[in-house]
CSV table of C-alpha atoms in Angstrom, one decimal:
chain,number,residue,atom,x,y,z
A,1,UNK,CA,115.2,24.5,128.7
A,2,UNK,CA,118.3,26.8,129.4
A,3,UNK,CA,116.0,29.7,129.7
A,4,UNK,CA,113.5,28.4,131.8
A,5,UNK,CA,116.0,27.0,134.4
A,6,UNK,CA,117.7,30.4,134.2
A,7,UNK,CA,114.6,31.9,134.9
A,8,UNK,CA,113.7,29.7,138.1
A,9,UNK,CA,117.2,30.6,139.3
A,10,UNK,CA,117.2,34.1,139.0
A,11,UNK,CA,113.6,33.9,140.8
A,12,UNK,CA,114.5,32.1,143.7
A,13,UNK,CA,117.8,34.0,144.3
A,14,UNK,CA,115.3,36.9,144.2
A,15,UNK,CA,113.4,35.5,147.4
A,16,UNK,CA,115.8,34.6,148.7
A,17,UNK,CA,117.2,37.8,148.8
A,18,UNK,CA,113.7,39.7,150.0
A,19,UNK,CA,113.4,37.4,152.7
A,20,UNK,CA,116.6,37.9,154.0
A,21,UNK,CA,116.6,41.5,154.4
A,22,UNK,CA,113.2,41.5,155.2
A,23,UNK,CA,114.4,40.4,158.9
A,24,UNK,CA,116.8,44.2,159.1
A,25,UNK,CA,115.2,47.2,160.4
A,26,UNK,CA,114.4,50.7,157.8
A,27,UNK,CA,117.8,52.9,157.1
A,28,UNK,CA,118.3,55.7,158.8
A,29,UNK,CA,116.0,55.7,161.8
A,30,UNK,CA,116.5,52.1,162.7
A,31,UNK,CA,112.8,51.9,162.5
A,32,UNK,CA,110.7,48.7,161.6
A,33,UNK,CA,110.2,48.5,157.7
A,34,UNK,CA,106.5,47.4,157.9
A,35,UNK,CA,104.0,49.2,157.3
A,36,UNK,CA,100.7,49.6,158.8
A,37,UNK,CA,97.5,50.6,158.5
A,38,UNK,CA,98.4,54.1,160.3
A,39,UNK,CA,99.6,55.6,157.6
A,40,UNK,CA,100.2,59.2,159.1
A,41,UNK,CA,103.8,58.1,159.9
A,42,UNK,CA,107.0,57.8,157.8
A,43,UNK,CA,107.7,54.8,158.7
A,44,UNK,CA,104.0,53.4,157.7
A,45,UNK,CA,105.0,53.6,154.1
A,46,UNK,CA,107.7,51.6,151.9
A,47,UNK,CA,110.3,54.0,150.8
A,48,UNK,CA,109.9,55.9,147.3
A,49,UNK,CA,113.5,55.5,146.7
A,50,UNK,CA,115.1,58.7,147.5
A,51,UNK,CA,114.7,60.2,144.7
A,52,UNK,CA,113.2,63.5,144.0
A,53,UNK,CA,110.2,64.0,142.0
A,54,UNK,CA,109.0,67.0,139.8
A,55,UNK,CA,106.6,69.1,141.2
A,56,UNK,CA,104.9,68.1,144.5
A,57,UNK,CA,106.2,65.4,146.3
A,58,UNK,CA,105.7,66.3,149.9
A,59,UNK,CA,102.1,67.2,149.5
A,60,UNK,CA,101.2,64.8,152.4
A,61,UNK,CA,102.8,66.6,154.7
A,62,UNK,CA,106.5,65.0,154.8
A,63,UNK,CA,109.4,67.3,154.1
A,64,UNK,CA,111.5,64.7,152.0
A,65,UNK,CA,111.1,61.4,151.2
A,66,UNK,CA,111.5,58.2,153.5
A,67,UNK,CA,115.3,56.8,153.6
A,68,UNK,CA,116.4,53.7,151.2
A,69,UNK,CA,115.8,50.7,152.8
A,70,UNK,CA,117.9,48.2,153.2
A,71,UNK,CA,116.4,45.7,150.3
A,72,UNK,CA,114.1,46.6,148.0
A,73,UNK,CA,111.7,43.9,146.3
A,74,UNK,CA,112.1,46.2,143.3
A,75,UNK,CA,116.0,46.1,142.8
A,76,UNK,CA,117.0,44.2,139.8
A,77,UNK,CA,119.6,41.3,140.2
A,78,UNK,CA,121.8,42.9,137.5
A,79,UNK,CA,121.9,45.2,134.8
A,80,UNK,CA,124.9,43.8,133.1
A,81,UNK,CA,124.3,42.3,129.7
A,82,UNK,CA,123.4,38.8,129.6
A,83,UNK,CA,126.2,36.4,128.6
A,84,UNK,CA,126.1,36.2,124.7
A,85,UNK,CA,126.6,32.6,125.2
A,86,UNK,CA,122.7,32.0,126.8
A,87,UNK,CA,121.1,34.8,125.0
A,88,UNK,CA,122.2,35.7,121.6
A,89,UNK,CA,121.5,39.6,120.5
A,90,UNK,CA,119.5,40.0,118.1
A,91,UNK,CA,117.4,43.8,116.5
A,92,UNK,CA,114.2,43.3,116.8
A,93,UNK,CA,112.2,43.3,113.6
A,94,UNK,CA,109.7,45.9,114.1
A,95,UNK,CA,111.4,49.3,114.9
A,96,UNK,CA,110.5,51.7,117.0
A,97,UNK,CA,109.1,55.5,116.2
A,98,UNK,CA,109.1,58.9,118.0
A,99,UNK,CA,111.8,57.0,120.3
A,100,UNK,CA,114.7,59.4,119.2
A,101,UNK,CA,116.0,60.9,122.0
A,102,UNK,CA,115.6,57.9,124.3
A,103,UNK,CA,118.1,55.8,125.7
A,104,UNK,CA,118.3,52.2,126.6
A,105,UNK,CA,116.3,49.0,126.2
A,106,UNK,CA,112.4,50.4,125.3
A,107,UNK,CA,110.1,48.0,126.9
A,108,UNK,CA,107.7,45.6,124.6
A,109,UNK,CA,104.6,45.2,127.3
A,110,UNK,CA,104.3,49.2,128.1
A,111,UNK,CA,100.9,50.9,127.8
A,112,UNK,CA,102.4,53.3,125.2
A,113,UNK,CA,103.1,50.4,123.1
A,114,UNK,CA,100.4,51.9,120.5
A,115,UNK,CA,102.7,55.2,120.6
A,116,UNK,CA,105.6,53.1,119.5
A,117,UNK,CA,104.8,50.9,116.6
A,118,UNK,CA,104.4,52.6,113.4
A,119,UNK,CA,102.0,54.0,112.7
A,120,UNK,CA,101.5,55.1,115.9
A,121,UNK,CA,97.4,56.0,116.0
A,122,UNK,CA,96.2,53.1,118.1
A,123,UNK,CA,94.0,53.3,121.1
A,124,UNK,CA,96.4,54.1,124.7
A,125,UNK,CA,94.6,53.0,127.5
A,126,UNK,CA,95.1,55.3,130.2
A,127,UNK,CA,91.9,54.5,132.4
A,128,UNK,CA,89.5,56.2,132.9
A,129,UNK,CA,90.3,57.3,129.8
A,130,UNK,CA,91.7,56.1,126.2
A,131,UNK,CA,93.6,58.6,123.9
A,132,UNK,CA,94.6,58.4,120.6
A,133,UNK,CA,97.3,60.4,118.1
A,134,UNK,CA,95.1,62.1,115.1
A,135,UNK,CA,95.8,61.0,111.6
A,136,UNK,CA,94.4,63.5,110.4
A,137,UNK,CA,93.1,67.1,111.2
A,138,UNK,CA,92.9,68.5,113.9
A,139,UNK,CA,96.8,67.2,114.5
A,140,UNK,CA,96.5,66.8,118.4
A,141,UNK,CA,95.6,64.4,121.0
A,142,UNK,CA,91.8,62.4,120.8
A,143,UNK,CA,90.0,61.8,124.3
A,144,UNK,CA,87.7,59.6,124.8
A,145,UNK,CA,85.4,58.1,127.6
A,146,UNK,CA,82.7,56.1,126.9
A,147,UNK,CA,79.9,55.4,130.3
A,148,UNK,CA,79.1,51.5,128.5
A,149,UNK,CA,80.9,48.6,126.2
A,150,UNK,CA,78.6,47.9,123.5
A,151,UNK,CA,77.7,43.7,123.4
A,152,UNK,CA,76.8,41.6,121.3
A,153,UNK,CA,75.7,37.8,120.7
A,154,UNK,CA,74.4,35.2,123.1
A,155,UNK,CA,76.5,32.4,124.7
A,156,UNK,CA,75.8,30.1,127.5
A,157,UNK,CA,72.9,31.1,130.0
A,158,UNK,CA,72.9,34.3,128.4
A,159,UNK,CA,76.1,35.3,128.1
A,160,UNK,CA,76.9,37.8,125.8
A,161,UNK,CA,79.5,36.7,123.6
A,162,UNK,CA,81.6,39.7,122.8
A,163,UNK,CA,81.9,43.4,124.2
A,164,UNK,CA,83.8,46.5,123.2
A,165,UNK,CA,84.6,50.2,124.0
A,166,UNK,CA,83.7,52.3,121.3
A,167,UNK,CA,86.1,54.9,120.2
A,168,UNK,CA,85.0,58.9,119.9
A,169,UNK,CA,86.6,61.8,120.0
A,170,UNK,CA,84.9,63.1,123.3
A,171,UNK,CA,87.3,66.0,123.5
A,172,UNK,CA,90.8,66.8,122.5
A,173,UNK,CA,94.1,68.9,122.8
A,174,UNK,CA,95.7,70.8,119.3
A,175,UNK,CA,97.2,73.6,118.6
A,176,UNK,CA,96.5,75.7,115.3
A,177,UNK,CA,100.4,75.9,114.5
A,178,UNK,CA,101.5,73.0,111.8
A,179,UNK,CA,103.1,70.3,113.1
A,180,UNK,CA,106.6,69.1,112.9
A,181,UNK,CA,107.2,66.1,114.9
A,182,UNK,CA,106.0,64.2,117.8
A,183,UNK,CA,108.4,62.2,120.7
A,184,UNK,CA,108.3,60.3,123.6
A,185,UNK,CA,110.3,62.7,126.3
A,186,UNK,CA,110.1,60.4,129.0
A,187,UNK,CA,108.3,57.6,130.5
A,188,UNK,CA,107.9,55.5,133.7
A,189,UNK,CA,106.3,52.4,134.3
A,190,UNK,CA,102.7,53.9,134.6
A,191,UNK,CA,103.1,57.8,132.6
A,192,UNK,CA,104.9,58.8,129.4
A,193,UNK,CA,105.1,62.6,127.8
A,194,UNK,CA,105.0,63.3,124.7
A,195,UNK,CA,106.3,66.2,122.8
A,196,UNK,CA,105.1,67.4,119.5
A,197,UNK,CA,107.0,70.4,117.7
A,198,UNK,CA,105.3,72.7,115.6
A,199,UNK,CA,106.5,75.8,113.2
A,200,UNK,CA,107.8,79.0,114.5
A,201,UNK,CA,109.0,77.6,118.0
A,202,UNK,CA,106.0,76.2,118.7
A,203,UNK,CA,105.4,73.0,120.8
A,204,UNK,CA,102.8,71.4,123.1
A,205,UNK,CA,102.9,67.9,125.2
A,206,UNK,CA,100.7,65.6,127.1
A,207,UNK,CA,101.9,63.7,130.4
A,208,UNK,CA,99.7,60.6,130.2
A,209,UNK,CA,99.7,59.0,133.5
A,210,UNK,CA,97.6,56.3,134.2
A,211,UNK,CA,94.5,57.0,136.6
A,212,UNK,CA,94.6,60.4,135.8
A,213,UNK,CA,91.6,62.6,136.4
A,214,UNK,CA,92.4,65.0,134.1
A,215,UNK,CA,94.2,65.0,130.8
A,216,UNK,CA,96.9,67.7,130.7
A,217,UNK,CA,97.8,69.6,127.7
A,218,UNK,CA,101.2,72.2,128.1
A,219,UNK,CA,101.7,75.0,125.5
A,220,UNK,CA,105.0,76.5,125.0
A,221,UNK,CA,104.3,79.6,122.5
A,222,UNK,CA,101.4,78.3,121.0
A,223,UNK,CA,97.7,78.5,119.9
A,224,UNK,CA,95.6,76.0,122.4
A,225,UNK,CA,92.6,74.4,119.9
A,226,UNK,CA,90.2,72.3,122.0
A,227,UNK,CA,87.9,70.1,120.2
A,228,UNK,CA,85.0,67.2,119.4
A,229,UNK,CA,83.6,65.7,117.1
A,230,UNK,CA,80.3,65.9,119.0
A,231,UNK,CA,78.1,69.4,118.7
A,232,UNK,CA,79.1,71.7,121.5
A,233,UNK,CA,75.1,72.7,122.7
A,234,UNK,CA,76.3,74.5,125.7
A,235,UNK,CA,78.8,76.7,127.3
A,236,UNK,CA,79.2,77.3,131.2
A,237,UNK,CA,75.2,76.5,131.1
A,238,UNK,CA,74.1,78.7,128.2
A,239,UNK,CA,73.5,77.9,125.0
A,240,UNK,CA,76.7,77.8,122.6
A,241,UNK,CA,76.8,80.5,120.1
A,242,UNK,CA,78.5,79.8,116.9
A,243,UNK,CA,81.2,82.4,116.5
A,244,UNK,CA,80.8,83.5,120.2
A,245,UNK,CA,84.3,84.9,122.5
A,246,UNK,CA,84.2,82.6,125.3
A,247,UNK,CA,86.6,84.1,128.1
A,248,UNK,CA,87.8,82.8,131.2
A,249,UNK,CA,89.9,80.2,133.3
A,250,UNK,CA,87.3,77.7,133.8
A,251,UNK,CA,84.9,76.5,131.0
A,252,UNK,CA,81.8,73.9,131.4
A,253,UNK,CA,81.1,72.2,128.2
A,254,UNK,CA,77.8,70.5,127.3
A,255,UNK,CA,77.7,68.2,124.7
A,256,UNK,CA,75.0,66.7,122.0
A,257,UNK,CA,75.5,63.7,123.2
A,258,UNK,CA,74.8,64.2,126.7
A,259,UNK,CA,78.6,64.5,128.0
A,260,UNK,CA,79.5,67.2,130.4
A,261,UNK,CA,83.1,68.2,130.6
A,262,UNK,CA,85.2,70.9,132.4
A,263,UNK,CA,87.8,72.9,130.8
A,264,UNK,CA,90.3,74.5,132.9
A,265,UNK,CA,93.1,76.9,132.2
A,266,UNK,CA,96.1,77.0,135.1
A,267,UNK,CA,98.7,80.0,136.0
A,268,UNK,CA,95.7,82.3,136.7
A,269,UNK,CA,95.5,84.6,133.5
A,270,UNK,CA,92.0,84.1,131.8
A,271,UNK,CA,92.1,82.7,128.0
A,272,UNK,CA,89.8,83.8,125.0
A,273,UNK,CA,88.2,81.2,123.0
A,274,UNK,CA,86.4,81.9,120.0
A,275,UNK,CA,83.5,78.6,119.1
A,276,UNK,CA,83.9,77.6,115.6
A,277,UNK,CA,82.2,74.4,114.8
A,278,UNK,CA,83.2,72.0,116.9
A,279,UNK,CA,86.5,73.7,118.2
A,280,UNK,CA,87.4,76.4,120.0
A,281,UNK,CA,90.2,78.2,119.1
A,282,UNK,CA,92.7,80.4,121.2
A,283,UNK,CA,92.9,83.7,120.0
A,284,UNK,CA,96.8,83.7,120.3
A,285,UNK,CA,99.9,82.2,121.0
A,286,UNK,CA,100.5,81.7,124.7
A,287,UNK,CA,102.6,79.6,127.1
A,288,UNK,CA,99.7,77.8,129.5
A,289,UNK,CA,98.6,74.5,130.8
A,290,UNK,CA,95.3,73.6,130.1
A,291,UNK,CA,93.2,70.4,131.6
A,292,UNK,CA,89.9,68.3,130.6
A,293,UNK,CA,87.8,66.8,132.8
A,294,UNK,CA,84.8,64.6,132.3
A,295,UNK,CA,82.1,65.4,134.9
A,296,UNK,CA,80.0,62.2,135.7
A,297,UNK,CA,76.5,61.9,134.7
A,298,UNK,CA,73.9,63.5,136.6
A,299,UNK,CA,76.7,64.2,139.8
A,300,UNK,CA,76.9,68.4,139.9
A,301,UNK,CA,78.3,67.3,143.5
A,302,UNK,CA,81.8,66.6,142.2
A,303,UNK,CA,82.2,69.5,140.3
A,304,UNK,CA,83.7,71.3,143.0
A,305,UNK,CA,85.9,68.5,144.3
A,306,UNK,CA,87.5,68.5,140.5
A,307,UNK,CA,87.8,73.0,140.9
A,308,UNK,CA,90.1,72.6,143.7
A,309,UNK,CA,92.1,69.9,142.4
A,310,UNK,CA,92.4,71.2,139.0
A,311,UNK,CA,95.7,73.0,139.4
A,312,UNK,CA,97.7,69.8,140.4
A,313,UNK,CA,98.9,67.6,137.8
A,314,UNK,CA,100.6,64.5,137.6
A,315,UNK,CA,103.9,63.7,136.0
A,316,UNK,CA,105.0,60.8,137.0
A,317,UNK,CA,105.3,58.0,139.5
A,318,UNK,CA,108.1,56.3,142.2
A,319,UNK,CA,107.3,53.2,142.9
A,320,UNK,CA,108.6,51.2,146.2
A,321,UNK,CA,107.7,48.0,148.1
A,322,UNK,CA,108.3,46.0,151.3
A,323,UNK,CA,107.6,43.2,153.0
A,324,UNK,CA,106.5,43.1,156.6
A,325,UNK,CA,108.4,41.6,159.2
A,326,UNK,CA,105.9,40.0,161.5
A,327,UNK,CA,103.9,39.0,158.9
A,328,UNK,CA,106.0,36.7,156.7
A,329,UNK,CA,103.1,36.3,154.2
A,330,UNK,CA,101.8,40.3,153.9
A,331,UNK,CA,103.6,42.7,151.5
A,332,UNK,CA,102.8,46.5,150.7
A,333,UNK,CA,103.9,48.9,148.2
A,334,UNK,CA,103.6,52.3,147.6
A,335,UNK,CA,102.9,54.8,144.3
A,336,UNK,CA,104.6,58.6,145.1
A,337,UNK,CA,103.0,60.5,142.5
A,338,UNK,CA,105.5,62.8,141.0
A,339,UNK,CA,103.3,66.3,140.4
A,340,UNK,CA,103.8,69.8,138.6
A,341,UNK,CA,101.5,72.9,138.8
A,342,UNK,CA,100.1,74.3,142.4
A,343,UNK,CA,101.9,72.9,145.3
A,344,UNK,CA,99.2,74.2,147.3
A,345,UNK,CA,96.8,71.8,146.4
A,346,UNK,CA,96.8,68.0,146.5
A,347,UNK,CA,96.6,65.8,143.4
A,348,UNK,CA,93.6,63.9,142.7
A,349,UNK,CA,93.9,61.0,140.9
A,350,UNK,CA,91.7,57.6,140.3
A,351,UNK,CA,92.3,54.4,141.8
A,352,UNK,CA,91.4,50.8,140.2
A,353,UNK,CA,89.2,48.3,142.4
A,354,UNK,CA,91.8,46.5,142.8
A,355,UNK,CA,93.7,49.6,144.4
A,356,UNK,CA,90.9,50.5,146.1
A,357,UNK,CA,90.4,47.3,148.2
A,358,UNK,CA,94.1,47.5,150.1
A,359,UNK,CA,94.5,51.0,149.5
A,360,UNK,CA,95.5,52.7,153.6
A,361,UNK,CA,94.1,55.6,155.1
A,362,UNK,CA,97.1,57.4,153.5
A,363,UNK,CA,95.0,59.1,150.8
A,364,UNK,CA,91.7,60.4,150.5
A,365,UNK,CA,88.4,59.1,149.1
A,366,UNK,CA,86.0,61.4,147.4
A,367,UNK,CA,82.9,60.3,145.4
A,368,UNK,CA,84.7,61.2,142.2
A,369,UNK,CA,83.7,57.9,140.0
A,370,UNK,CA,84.1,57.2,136.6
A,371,UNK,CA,84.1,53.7,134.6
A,372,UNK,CA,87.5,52.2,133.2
A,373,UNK,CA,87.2,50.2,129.7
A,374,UNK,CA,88.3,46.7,131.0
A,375,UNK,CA,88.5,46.9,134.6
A,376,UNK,CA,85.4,48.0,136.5
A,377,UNK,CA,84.6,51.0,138.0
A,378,UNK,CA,87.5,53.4,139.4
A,379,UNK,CA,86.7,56.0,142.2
A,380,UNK,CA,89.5,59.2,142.9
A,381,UNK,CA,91.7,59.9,145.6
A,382,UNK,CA,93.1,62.9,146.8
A,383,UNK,CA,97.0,62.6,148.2
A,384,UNK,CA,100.4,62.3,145.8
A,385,UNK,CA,101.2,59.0,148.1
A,386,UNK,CA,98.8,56.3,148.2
A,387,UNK,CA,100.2,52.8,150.2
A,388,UNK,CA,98.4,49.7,149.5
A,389,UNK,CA,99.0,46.6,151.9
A,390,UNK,CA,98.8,43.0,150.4
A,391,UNK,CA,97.4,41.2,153.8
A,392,UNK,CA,98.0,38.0,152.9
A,393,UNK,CA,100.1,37.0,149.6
A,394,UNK,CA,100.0,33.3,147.8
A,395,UNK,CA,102.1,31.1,149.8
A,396,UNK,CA,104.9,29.4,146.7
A,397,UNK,CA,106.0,26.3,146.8
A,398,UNK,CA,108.7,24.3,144.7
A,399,UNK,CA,108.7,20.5,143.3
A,400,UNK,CA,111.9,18.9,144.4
């Protein structure tokens, strides 16, 4: 009971607190803090924060981020300890793994809670795609995208009684070194890197963000190993030649089971691949980036929307929201995608359908669509900063 009065307090004091600054005009410019559906203007946008991001942050055209504003609905209450008196501490039972070098409380409903408890090889559901660690050879990063759950049973009026995304691995990152070790670097509330160390100085990591239309692999003195577990039938529209050199930066990869994916290799110095099996292996150590695409069924139209976007990757997120002044019941928040690689070019990144309905002019549609596991069908945007406007939020009301 002590807890869930505490809770309602700290809630309410919470409101209380938005709707009081709500009233106060943005930080710095004295402008109005609610955004619109213009959103070519600064002050269109909630704040990210003020912080910088890696990479490119200003790719939509702004030379720095918006000012703090005065309240965000995002600012805890506290971050003092609870009093030991309301909430005794305890260690929780189940310890976490490849957590070594971070510090403070690890969250327990993360997305990278599979990469957390031991032993670590679970399903991370990314959208559109789901990764997995290998347990066994080839030591790297699984992919996999699947265009249909598979059913099963029949309930009420037809209903199917059960569904599920089956797990293959589509494509994946590795490197030919042994490996050592495998961390979490960092993480946000919608990425996390990991690290794995390998012999000889070797390393390679994976920034999983989520919405991501690529999956990112970076090499640090290392030998890249792409694979499948499916037959590669075809490379950049020819048929694949077992023990073939496959040079290049960009590589279109056909598979047996109908798949098409793109391979793409950044910094601008073409990489050898030599097709053995169902891998293909660098022919030496390197320091690169290199990306994976799936192209959508049947859609050769997209293919050149995911070339130019290839070089941008994301890293990261800043999240920020606001509520709107002369609306008392509409609220919008805003993701600032944090991005490495070409600044040149924007990112390109999928949205949800749920991001998708209140998302502002403030990024770009393309026809870029591929299916997420659980939550319909996601379609990609082009722009680091994407604003999304909540027109009309659940009105909240309290028994006395």
């Amino acid at each position: 009971m002590t807890l869930r009065i505490l809770f309602y307090l700290l809630f309410a004091c919470s409101l209380s607190l938005t709707w009081a600054c709500s009233d106060e005009p943005s930080a710095g410019d004295g402008s109005s803090t609610e955004p619109t559906n213009e959103a070519t203007d600064s002050t269109d946008t909630p704040s990210d924060g003020g912080q910088e991001g890696s990479g490119d942050s200003g790719s939509d055209g702004q030379s720095e981020p918006d000012p703090e504003p005065p309240c965000s609905l995002l600012e805890p209450i506290s971050t003092s300890r609870p009093s030991p008196e309301l909430f005794e501490g305890v260690t929780h039972p189940v310890s976490p793994i490849r957590a070594d070098g971070l510090e403070g409380p690890l969250p327990t409903n993360h997305f990278m809670g599979n990469i957390l408890v031991s032993p670590g090889h679970e399903a991370v559901y990314v959208h559109p795609y789901v990764v997995k660690l290998n347990s066994s050879e080839p030591y790297g990063l699984s992919i996999s995208h699947s265009d249909g759950p598979v059913t099963g049973g029949s309930g009420s009026a037809g209903a199917v009684q059960f569904y599920f995304n089956v797990f293959e691995r589509d494509m994946g990152f590795a490197m030919a070194e042994p490996t050592v070790d495998t961390q979490i670097a960092a993480f946000d509330e919608m990425s996390v890197h990991l690290k794995v160390s390998g012999d000889e100085q070797a390393s390679m990591s994976w920034p999983l963000v989520r919405g991501m239309a690529y999956v990112t692999a970076e090499y640090t003195e290392a030998t890249p190993t792409v694979f499948t577990q499916h037959a590669v039938v075809s490379i950049d529209g020819e048929g694949a030649v077992q023990g073939a050199t496959y040079t290049g930066q960009v590589f279109d990869i056909g598979l047996n089971n109908g798949d098409r994916w793109r391979l793409y290799v950044l910094g601008g110095e073409d990489i050898s691949f030599v097709l053995s099996g169902q891998q293909l292996n660098a022919s030496a150590q390197m320091t690169a980036v290199l990306r994976l695409a799936k192209v959508p069924a049947a859609d050769e139209s997209v293919v050149e929307v995911l070339d130019t976007h290839s070089g941008t990757y994301p890293v990261g997120v800043n999240i920020s929201a606001a509520m709107h002044q002369s609306e008392s019941d509409a609220a919008s928040y805003s993701f600032l995608w944090e991005s490495a690689g070409d600044e040149a070019r924007e990112l390109l990144h999928y949205a949800l359908p749920h991001h998708q309905d209140i998302i502002t002019a403030a990024a770009e549609l393309t026809d870029l669509r591929l299916r997420s596991t659980t939550k319909g069908e996601m379609q990609a945007y082009i722009g680091s900063r994407w604003t999304l406007r909540e027109p009309k939020l659940t009105s909240i009301t309290w028994l006395a």
